[in-house]
């Protein structure tokens, strides 16, 4: 009898090792390696594989049956996908439990089914009745929306072949298991095998498939890190627990730009699109207080204005605190160091808190100037004119560097009634045709300070 080979695989990232290790060398997680029998799938996916009998053909001769993308009708959702659904694409949606993934897809599917496409919603977590109750609450009982409560991969594939839906959602991929493997549902081997089969099925039949994935505490899609490489698009659905805003963010997209975001608000009757996020994020902004600066950050193709708040206060700790929410901690530490060295600000005995209002995350160097301005404003107790918007990257020598898509940012600021943009000189010199808002080009922090304080 053939010897059964044992391997240890990390349940968080899929790393495999022939011997047990306390800590995964790949993702540094402790205690995540679990003993598994090395499994070969019983069916080598031969019958499902992408195109076994295909011959190479000249690229111009490949038929694409150009039917365009299917629009769901939920604008924010379509934009994040890069302008609608592409037939045969596989989209992974990750997010914390309870953030609204099931709600989002149920609503999107109800909207898609209005276009005449048959939608199949497979849930491994809720029963048909529970889904119906949710749909009733959302007011979406569309006849083309089929609901199936199932966890067996084989039965799901059977149903897909029988019903031939146009779009499919698997909620969630961690609950699906294939009987060809003995390991438990949710284990890395199961997730990899099930999603592999589903992806091949999607590619072969042109079925647009959404996979919902749970996210671990540290933000990675649980287990199937491997999954991120296999699918076409990875979206994260995120939001702060205390806020009703939810942001759908594309982190990988083979059919559109990444970092595109869609903003939603969780209401009594489900998710509502927020089409003018800048307005919403700036709505409750305190005017005439120190420590507040408005920045313009590009989220994918769209400029969004957000308020950065900084609080600098006397520290009573040996090592003063630097706390950031919504901006990169290291970036803020670096900017504070530049502020100390170049502008002579005395911050070594001050606690510094930086927060992006509205629960948004901005991770672009273009917000540097805004961070520095907000921190300096709070430190000096001096108000920044509330009708000013900042953008620009700050270098270690205190220089302000040019950034991309300046025109789009300036226009967004103008649209929302801002009167002045403080931006890098290299950008403002190319935007001389813009009359409103007023452009104040700066090339160093010193120049910026002359304008502000
Ligand atoms: P859900 O879609 O079940 O989250 P996930 O699938 O990501 O785990 O969302 C559940 C949360 O959304 C729950 O906390 C209640 C809230 N919610 C509303 O506020 N309004 C609604 O209409 C619905 C359906 C849910
Ligand atoms: Mg759910």
XYZ file of C-alpha atoms and ligand atoms in Angstrom, residues 97-103 121 123 125-126 134 171-172 212 214, ligand 2:
17
model
C -18.159 39.449 9.450
C -21.279 41.597 9.638
C -19.914 44.350 7.432
C -22.634 43.744 4.831
C -21.157 41.467 2.165
C -24.242 39.278 1.902
C -26.485 42.341 1.860
C -27.261 32.989 -4.977
C -25.423 30.401 0.555
C -24.377 30.034 5.828
C -28.054 30.863 5.708
C -33.485 39.484 4.347
C -21.496 32.944 0.178
C -18.965 32.101 1.557
C -17.387 35.865 -0.635
C -14.064 35.977 5.417
Mg -22.912 36.930 5.234
